Short mmCIF file of C-alpha atoms in Angstrom, two decimals:
data_model
loop_
_atom_site.label_atom_id
_atom_site.label_comp_id
_atom_site.label_asym_id
_atom_site.label_seq_id
_atom_site.Cartn_x
_atom_site.Cartn_y
_atom_site.Cartn_z
CA MET U 494 -11.66 -25.20 20.89
CA SER U 495 -7.91 -25.61 19.13
CA LEU U 496 -5.84 -22.61 19.43
CA THR U 497 -4.77 -20.36 16.70
CA PHE U 498 -0.94 -18.92 16.15
CA HIS U 499 -0.19 -16.27 14.06
CA TRP U 500 3.34 -15.44 12.81
CA PHE U 501 4.96 -11.94 11.85
CA LEU U 502 5.98 -11.14 8.55
CA PRO U 503 8.78 -8.11 9.86
CA THR U 504 7.93 -6.13 6.48
CA GLN U 505 10.59 -3.35 8.24
CA GLY U 506 13.62 -5.96 8.07
CA ASP U 507 15.00 -8.36 10.45
CA SER U 508 17.93 -8.81 12.51
CA ARG U 509 19.99 -11.21 15.10
CA GLY U 510 19.05 -8.56 17.37
CA LEU U 511 15.95 -6.17 19.11
CA VAL U 512 17.53 -4.00 16.51
CA ALA U 513 20.85 -4.43 13.95
CA ASP U 514 23.11 -2.54 16.53
CA GLY U 515 25.79 -3.63 18.63
CA ASP U 516 29.90 -4.14 18.65
CA PRO U 517 31.02 -3.08 15.57
CA ALA U 518 34.24 -5.79 15.60
CA ASP U 519 31.06 -8.18 15.56
CA ALA U 520 28.30 -6.54 13.07
CA SER U 521 28.20 -10.16 10.90
CA ALA U 522 25.79 -11.14 13.71
CA TRP U 523 23.91 -7.94 13.53
CA ARG U 524 23.74 -7.51 9.90
CA SER U 525 20.50 -6.24 8.93
CA ARG U 526 18.48 -8.30 7.02
CA PRO U 527 16.50 -6.65 4.50
CA PRO U 528 12.58 -7.19 3.83
CA SER U 529 12.55 -8.28 0.49
CA ALA U 530 10.27 -10.78 -0.88
CA GLY U 531 12.45 -13.42 -1.36
CA TYR U 532 13.10 -13.38 2.84
CA LEU U 533 9.83 -12.65 3.60
CA THR U 534 8.53 -15.79 1.48
CA GLN U 535 10.95 -17.86 3.48
CA ILE U 536 8.82 -16.47 6.28
CA ALA U 537 5.93 -17.15 5.37
CA ARG U 538 6.84 -20.71 3.66
CA ALA U 539 8.05 -21.61 7.27
CA ALA U 540 4.84 -20.66 9.22
CA GLU U 541 2.52 -22.68 6.85
CA ASP U 542 4.73 -25.92 7.09
CA LEU U 543 5.03 -25.35 10.70
CA GLY U 544 1.43 -24.93 11.20
CA PHE U 545 0.54 -20.91 12.22
CA GLU U 546 -2.55 -20.37 10.67
CA GLY U 547 -1.50 -16.76 9.73
CA VAL U 548 0.87 -13.93 9.31
CA LEU U 549 0.81 -10.63 10.83
CA THR U 550 1.93 -7.68 8.67
CA PRO U 551 2.24 -4.15 10.33
CA THR U 552 1.51 -1.21 8.86
CA GLY U 553 3.69 2.41 9.55
CA ALA U 554 5.97 4.84 8.03
CA TRP U 555 8.44 2.81 9.34
CA CYS U 556 7.69 -0.78 6.74
CA GLU U 557 6.75 -1.88 3.88
CA ASP U 558 3.11 -0.84 2.75
CA ALA U 559 1.34 -4.12 4.26
CA TRP U 560 -1.41 -4.74 1.05
CA ILE U 561 1.28 -4.47 -1.05
CA THR U 562 3.90 -6.91 0.10
CA THR U 563 0.88 -9.38 1.35
CA ALA U 564 -0.01 -9.60 -2.13
CA ILE U 565 3.41 -10.10 -3.40
CA VAL U 566 4.08 -12.89 -1.17
CA LEU U 567 0.67 -14.78 -1.53
CA GLY U 568 1.20 -17.22 -4.03
CA ALA U 569 3.90 -18.41 -2.70
CA VAL U 570 2.10 -20.34 -0.05
CA GLN U 571 -1.21 -22.70 -0.10
CA ARG U 572 -3.22 -22.08 3.02
CA LEU U 573 -1.51 -19.23 4.99
CA LYS U 574 -3.92 -16.42 5.53
CA PHE U 575 -2.47 -13.07 6.01
CA LEU U 576 -3.16 -10.58 8.85
CA VAL U 577 -3.14 -7.20 7.06
CA ALA U 578 -2.76 -4.21 9.16
CA PHE U 579 -4.74 -0.85 7.72
CA ARG U 580 -5.33 2.19 8.94
CA PRO U 581 -8.96 3.83 8.83
CA GLY U 582 -9.00 7.01 6.84
CA LEU U 583 -6.29 7.30 5.08
CA VAL U 584 -8.33 5.46 2.30
CA SER U 585 -11.89 6.06 1.70
CA PRO U 586 -14.66 2.90 3.45
CA THR U 587 -15.74 2.22 -0.07
CA LEU U 588 -11.86 1.47 -1.65
CA ALA U 589 -11.06 -0.27 1.34
CA ALA U 590 -14.37 -2.24 1.49
CA GLN U 591 -13.58 -3.21 -2.33
CA MET U 592 -9.59 -3.58 -1.87
CA ALA U 593 -10.82 -6.40 0.93
CA ALA U 594 -12.96 -8.27 -0.88
CA THR U 595 -11.02 -8.33 -4.07
CA TYR U 596 -8.53 -9.96 -2.01
CA GLN U 597 -10.72 -12.12 0.07
CA ARG U 598 -11.79 -13.48 -3.98
CA LEU U 599 -8.40 -13.74 -5.28
CA SER U 600 -6.79 -15.80 -2.21
CA GLY U 601 -9.49 -18.06 -1.78
CA GLY U 602 -10.79 -16.11 1.67
CA ARG U 603 -6.96 -15.67 2.73
CA LEU U 604 -7.58 -12.11 4.53
CA LEU U 605 -7.70 -10.97 7.45
CA LEU U 606 -7.73 -6.94 8.82
CA ASN U 607 -6.39 -5.89 11.77
CA VAL U 608 -7.92 -2.13 12.57
CA VAL U 609 -5.19 0.07 13.71
CA THR U 610 -6.84 3.65 14.21
CA GLY U 611 -3.40 4.78 15.17
CA GLY U 612 -1.92 6.51 18.44
CA GLU U 613 0.51 8.80 17.67
CA SER U 614 -0.58 12.31 16.04
CA ALA U 615 2.80 13.15 14.54
CA GLU U 616 2.79 10.27 12.11
CA GLN U 617 -0.79 10.94 11.45
CA ARG U 618 -0.11 14.23 10.62
CA SER U 619 2.34 12.91 7.91
CA TYR U 620 -0.49 10.81 5.85
CA GLY U 621 -2.52 14.02 6.23
CA ASP U 622 -4.92 13.19 8.91
CA PHE U 623 -5.44 16.16 11.69
CA LEU U 624 -7.45 14.88 13.64
CA ASP U 625 -7.02 14.17 17.50
CA LYS U 626 -7.05 10.84 19.17
CA GLU U 627 -10.68 10.46 20.11
CA ALA U 628 -11.79 12.15 16.83
CA ARG U 629 -9.66 9.12 15.08
CA TYR U 630 -11.59 6.39 17.27
CA ALA U 631 -15.09 8.38 16.20
CA ARG U 632 -13.76 7.79 12.42
CA THR U 633 -13.00 4.21 13.13
CA ASP U 634 -16.87 3.52 14.43
CA GLU U 635 -18.40 5.08 11.13
CA PHE U 636 -15.35 3.49 9.18
CA LEU U 637 -16.48 -0.15 9.84
CA GLN U 638 -20.06 0.72 9.60
CA ILE U 639 -19.98 1.49 6.30
CA VAL U 640 -18.24 -1.27 5.23
CA THR U 641 -19.20 -4.05 6.95
CA ARG U 642 -22.27 -2.85 5.71
CA LEU U 643 -21.34 -2.67 2.18
CA TRP U 644 -19.58 -6.29 2.61
CA GLU U 645 -22.67 -7.51 3.46
CA GLY U 646 -24.14 -6.32 0.12
CA ASP U 647 -25.94 -3.21 1.39
CA THR U 648 -26.19 -0.39 -0.86
CA VAL U 649 -25.17 2.48 1.77
CA THR U 650 -25.39 6.39 2.33
CA PHE U 651 -24.29 7.20 5.40
CA ARG U 652 -23.48 11.22 6.82
CA GLY U 653 -21.51 11.16 10.20
CA ALA U 654 -19.38 13.11 11.66
CA HIS U 655 -15.80 12.45 10.08
CA LEU U 656 -17.51 10.30 6.68
CA THR U 657 -19.91 10.20 4.01
CA VAL U 658 -20.72 8.01 1.45
CA GLU U 659 -23.87 8.72 -1.21
CA GLU U 660 -25.14 5.49 -2.61
CA ALA U 661 -22.26 3.31 -2.25
CA VAL U 662 -22.31 -0.44 -3.02
CA LEU U 663 -20.08 -3.43 -4.09
CA HIS U 664 -21.08 -4.85 -7.35
CA GLN U 665 -18.76 -8.06 -6.17
CA PRO U 666 -19.36 -8.27 -1.89
CA PRO U 667 -16.46 -10.88 -0.71
CA PRO U 668 -17.34 -14.17 -0.79
CA GLN U 669 -17.31 -14.36 3.07
CA ARG U 670 -16.52 -10.96 5.01
CA PRO U 671 -12.76 -10.77 6.38
CA PRO U 672 -12.36 -11.45 10.31
CA LEU U 673 -11.76 -7.80 12.28
CA TYR U 674 -8.91 -7.66 14.51
CA PHE U 675 -8.68 -5.14 16.71
CA GLY U 676 -6.26 -4.17 19.81
CA GLY U 677 -6.36 -0.52 22.05
CA SER U 678 -6.23 0.06 25.56
CA SER U 679 -8.02 3.15 26.12
CA PRO U 680 -11.87 3.53 26.99
CA ALA U 681 -12.60 4.82 23.29
CA ALA U 682 -10.93 1.88 21.33
CA LEU U 683 -12.81 -1.13 23.95
CA ARG U 684 -16.12 1.31 23.00
CA VAL U 685 -15.40 0.13 19.17
CA ALA U 686 -13.82 -2.96 19.96
CA ALA U 687 -17.20 -4.07 21.22
CA ARG U 688 -19.61 -3.10 18.69
CA HIS U 689 -17.76 -4.07 15.72
CA VAL U 690 -14.89 -6.35 15.95
CA ASP U 691 -14.61 -10.29 15.86
CA THR U 692 -11.29 -10.59 17.90
CA TYR U 693 -10.09 -8.15 20.31
CA LEU U 694 -6.40 -7.78 20.67
CA THR U 695 -4.42 -7.10 23.61
CA TRP U 696 -0.57 -6.84 24.08
CA GLY U 697 1.02 -9.23 26.57
CA GLU U 698 0.88 -8.34 29.59
CA PRO U 699 0.76 -10.02 33.09
CA PRO U 700 -1.83 -12.18 33.09
CA ALA U 701 -3.81 -10.51 35.99
CA ALA U 702 -3.80 -7.21 33.75
CA VAL U 703 -4.70 -9.37 30.85
CA ALA U 704 -8.21 -11.00 32.63
CA GLU U 705 -9.13 -7.40 33.65
CA LYS U 706 -8.93 -5.88 30.04
CA ILE U 707 -11.20 -8.81 28.71
CA GLY U 708 -13.54 -8.58 31.39
CA ARG U 709 -14.39 -4.85 30.47
CA VAL U 710 -14.16 -5.88 26.63
CA ARG U 711 -16.71 -8.75 27.38
CA GLU U 712 -18.95 -6.92 29.30
CA LEU U 713 -19.50 -3.68 26.61
CA ALA U 714 -19.80 -6.36 24.15
CA ALA U 715 -22.57 -7.86 26.08
CA GLN U 716 -24.20 -4.59 26.64
CA ALA U 717 -23.75 -4.09 22.39
CA GLY U 718 -25.27 -7.34 22.30
CA ARG U 719 -22.37 -9.10 20.94
CA THR U 720 -20.11 -11.68 21.63
CA LEU U 721 -16.07 -11.71 20.82
CA THR U 722 -13.03 -13.96 20.38
CA TYR U 723 -9.60 -12.73 22.00
CA GLY U 724 -5.67 -12.54 20.69
CA ILE U 725 -2.60 -11.72 22.20
CA ARG U 726 0.64 -10.11 20.84
CA LEU U 727 3.97 -11.40 21.99
CA HIS U 728 7.48 -12.08 21.10
CA VAL U 729 8.89 -15.61 22.17
CA ILE U 730 11.92 -16.83 23.20
CA THR U 731 11.79 -20.99 23.36
CA ARG U 732 14.62 -23.28 23.81
CA ASP U 733 15.03 -26.64 24.61
CA THR U 734 16.27 -25.71 28.33
CA ALA U 735 14.91 -22.80 30.38
CA ASP U 736 18.52 -21.70 30.78
CA GLU U 737 19.68 -21.84 26.87
CA ALA U 738 16.48 -19.68 26.47
CA TRP U 739 16.90 -17.09 29.38
CA ARG U 740 20.90 -16.79 27.88
CA ALA U 741 19.58 -15.76 24.84
CA ALA U 742 17.42 -13.09 26.24
CA ASP U 743 20.14 -11.55 27.85
CA HIS U 744 22.44 -11.53 24.78
CA LEU U 745 19.49 -9.66 23.38
CA LEU U 746 19.62 -7.15 25.92
CA GLU U 747 23.67 -7.01 26.56
CA ARG U 748 24.42 -5.84 22.52
CA LEU U 749 21.64 -3.00 22.92
CA SER U 750 23.92 0.20 23.48
CA PRO U 751 22.87 2.37 26.25
CA ALA U 752 22.47 4.78 23.64
CA THR U 753 19.96 3.15 21.94
CA VAL U 754 18.26 2.45 24.52
CA ALA U 755 17.75 5.91 26.07
CA GLN U 756 16.57 7.38 22.51
CA VAL U 757 13.68 4.64 22.34
CA GLN U 758 12.62 5.38 25.59
CA ALA U 759 12.81 9.51 24.57
CA GLY U 760 10.03 9.07 22.09
CA LEU U 761 7.95 6.22 23.57
CA VAL U 762 7.28 8.12 26.96
CA ARG U 763 5.60 11.30 24.32
CA SER U 764 3.09 8.42 22.82
CA GLU U 765 -0.26 8.85 23.19
CA SER U 766 -0.89 5.68 22.85
CA GLU U 767 -2.56 4.13 26.05
CA GLY U 768 -1.58 0.71 25.45
CA GLN U 769 1.99 1.79 24.88
CA ARG U 770 1.75 3.84 28.18
CA ARG U 771 0.43 0.08 29.80
CA MET U 772 3.87 -1.08 28.01
CA LEU U 773 6.16 1.42 29.50
CA ALA U 774 5.02 1.13 33.01
CA LEU U 775 6.41 -2.73 32.88
CA HIS U 776 9.91 -1.65 32.99
CA GLY U 777 10.05 1.96 33.46
CA GLY U 778 13.10 2.26 31.04
CA SER U 779 15.37 -0.19 33.50
CA ARG U 780 17.05 -2.96 32.30
CA GLU U 781 15.94 -4.35 35.91
CA ARG U 782 13.42 -6.43 36.91
CA LEU U 783 12.71 -7.15 33.51
CA GLU U 784 10.99 -10.70 34.36
CA VAL U 785 7.31 -8.95 35.07
CA SER U 786 5.36 -12.22 35.49
CA PRO U 787 6.50 -15.92 35.19
CA ASN U 788 8.21 -16.40 32.03
CA LEU U 789 7.27 -12.49 30.97
CA TRP U 790 10.19 -10.49 29.74
CA ALA U 791 9.28 -6.46 28.96
CA GLY U 792 12.86 -6.26 27.32
CA VAL U 793 11.75 -5.93 24.09
CA GLY U 794 9.69 -3.09 25.09
CA LEU U 795 13.23 -1.43 25.85
CA ALA U 796 14.22 -1.63 21.80
CA ARG U 797 10.98 -1.00 20.55
CA GLY U 798 7.30 0.36 20.44
CA GLY U 799 4.60 -1.39 20.78
CA ALA U 800 3.85 -4.86 21.85
CA GLY U 801 7.15 -5.08 23.97
CA THR U 802 6.89 -8.76 26.12
CA ALA U 803 8.51 -11.68 25.32
CA LEU U 804 7.18 -15.24 27.27
CA VAL U 805 10.85 -16.75 27.90
CA GLY U 806 11.58 -20.17 28.71
CA SER U 807 11.79 -24.15 27.90
CA HIS U 808 9.40 -25.46 25.50
CA THR U 809 7.33 -26.92 28.83
CA GLU U 810 7.07 -23.69 30.27
CA VAL U 811 6.45 -21.45 27.15
CA ALA U 812 3.37 -24.05 26.56
CA ASP U 813 2.61 -23.65 29.97
CA ARG U 814 2.40 -19.86 30.10
CA ILE U 815 0.44 -20.07 27.25
CA GLU U 816 -2.08 -22.17 28.49
CA GLU U 817 -2.46 -20.14 31.46
CA TYR U 818 -3.33 -17.17 28.88
CA HIS U 819 -6.19 -19.61 27.50
CA ARG U 820 -7.73 -19.96 30.89
CA LEU U 821 -8.05 -16.61 30.88
CA GLY U 822 -10.10 -16.45 27.55
CA ILE U 823 -7.22 -16.47 24.96
CA THR U 824 -7.99 -18.40 21.76
CA GLU U 825 -5.29 -16.56 19.29
CA PHE U 826 -1.75 -16.00 19.77
CA ILE U 827 0.09 -13.99 17.84
CA PHE U 828 4.02 -14.20 18.08
CA SER U 829 7.29 -12.86 16.91
CA GLY U 830 10.95 -13.28 17.26
CA TYR U 831 14.25 -12.60 16.65
CA PRO U 832 15.58 -13.47 13.91
CA HIS U 833 11.52 -14.63 12.76
CA LEU U 834 12.73 -16.95 10.53
CA GLU U 835 15.18 -19.11 13.08
CA GLU U 836 12.44 -18.26 16.36
CA ALA U 837 9.76 -19.66 13.86
CA TYR U 838 10.88 -22.86 13.86
CA TRP U 839 11.94 -22.93 17.76
CA PHE U 840 8.40 -22.02 18.49
CA GLY U 841 6.87 -24.60 15.75
CA GLU U 842 9.17 -27.97 16.72
CA GLY U 843 9.21 -26.71 20.12
CA VAL U 844 5.96 -25.49 21.56
CA LEU U 845 3.09 -26.58 18.98
CA PRO U 846 3.66 -30.41 19.60
CA LEU U 847 3.66 -30.21 23.66
CA LEU U 848 0.50 -28.32 23.02
CA ARG U 849 -1.05 -30.70 20.52
CA GLN U 850 -0.58 -33.34 22.99
CA ARG U 851 -1.90 -31.42 25.77
CA GLY U 852 -5.19 -31.16 22.93
CA LEU U 853 -4.99 -27.37 23.00
CA TRP U 854 -4.09 -27.37 19.07
CA ARG U 855 -4.11 -29.33 15.75
CA PRO U 856 -2.64 -28.37 12.23
CA PRO U 857 -4.74 -25.90 10.39
CA ALA U 858 -6.67 -28.62 7.78
CA ALA U 859 -5.34 -27.65 4.26
CA ASP U 860 -7.25 -27.71 1.29
CA THR U 861 -7.23 -30.74 -0.55
CA ASP U 862 -5.23 -29.86 -3.63
CA ALA U 863 -2.79 -28.22 -1.35
CA ALA U 864 0.51 -29.57 -0.12
CA PRO U 865 0.23 -31.59 2.94
CA VAL U 866 1.31 -29.44 6.39
CA HIS U 867 4.33 -30.11 8.18
CA VAL U 868 3.69 -32.05 11.58
CA PRO U 869 6.41 -30.15 13.24
CA PHE U 870 8.89 -32.34 16.04
CA VAL U 871 10.35 -31.75 19.64
CA GLY U 872 14.27 -31.02 18.69
CA SER U 873 16.46 -27.99 18.06
CA PRO U 874 16.66 -26.50 14.50
CA ARG U 875 19.82 -26.42 12.95
CA LEU U 876 19.57 -23.39 10.41
CA SER U 877 21.71 -21.34 9.05
CA ALA U 878 20.93 -17.40 8.45
CA PRO U 879 19.91 -17.01 5.03
CA ALA U 880 21.40 -15.61 1.89
CA SER U 881 21.56 -11.49 2.55
#
């Protein structure tokens, strides 16, 4: 089986640092890149040319809307898929099923859906959602029951604890059901994943922890008579040599002010998310001992929530770590880097060719009328920053 690689669309903006923070005397190197349609299109085109399968687009109050943003960028690429993150419960299941069906038809089947239940009650309340965490997962279970039946062409009458629809039907079901991706570490999350989704996603924990979590999901899925695929969400810093990669990681950390770290960590310790708790446990808010497993660096989690680890090393070392996760059952990888445009080239030109040589990856097939997929080469990218 060929491994699948996705990149990330930074719809919150981008910069050369983990945050747009650093020495004011060197502000030009830390200038934020706004998430303009032009810049996001640059990243999408680079991802397509380099051989990524798709791009993940986040959801939240801190970024641009994923549905609208990807619809704008969609026409600029020919093969690339869009892994759109969305939150069940903020829109009716019938409308969500219709939106996804429309997207699938008009994009030629290039929609992937990342189901985000929502781990923070305060943010959910800002959207008008006042359910607690357990109830949100129960609602997600009901939501996925409804939308999957609608995509299959059923007429659905459903009365649940949280959602009710009557005689719901899609007059134009999608030509193929959008694949469902889902992450979450709590028992409730694992149960939902086992029952409904196609690909379970974990954040980048050390291999032993990832193996344990996948084992639990696999057991629950077997009980439900289902088989899932598994993916992992990570950042990446890969260079021609290990020393160069670690210098790049150290540079990100050195330019991160203590005040910023303290502010971010103070907010994250209040998180309701089990996955976030596990990320925080890797570094404990400290800059010491951030290499929590060979080539797995927890420094990203000092400055941001969510996925907080990066693979750091030479192209060969990063390829080795990918192969290690693959042996645990991981077949899909969602990567990002700072900045996202330049880091896509480091990975696409440095790591993907090595994985191809090992028989673990091949470029995605392009449509017959699309431009040929660029076959990357091993070497150092020489890119200048895009105009802002």
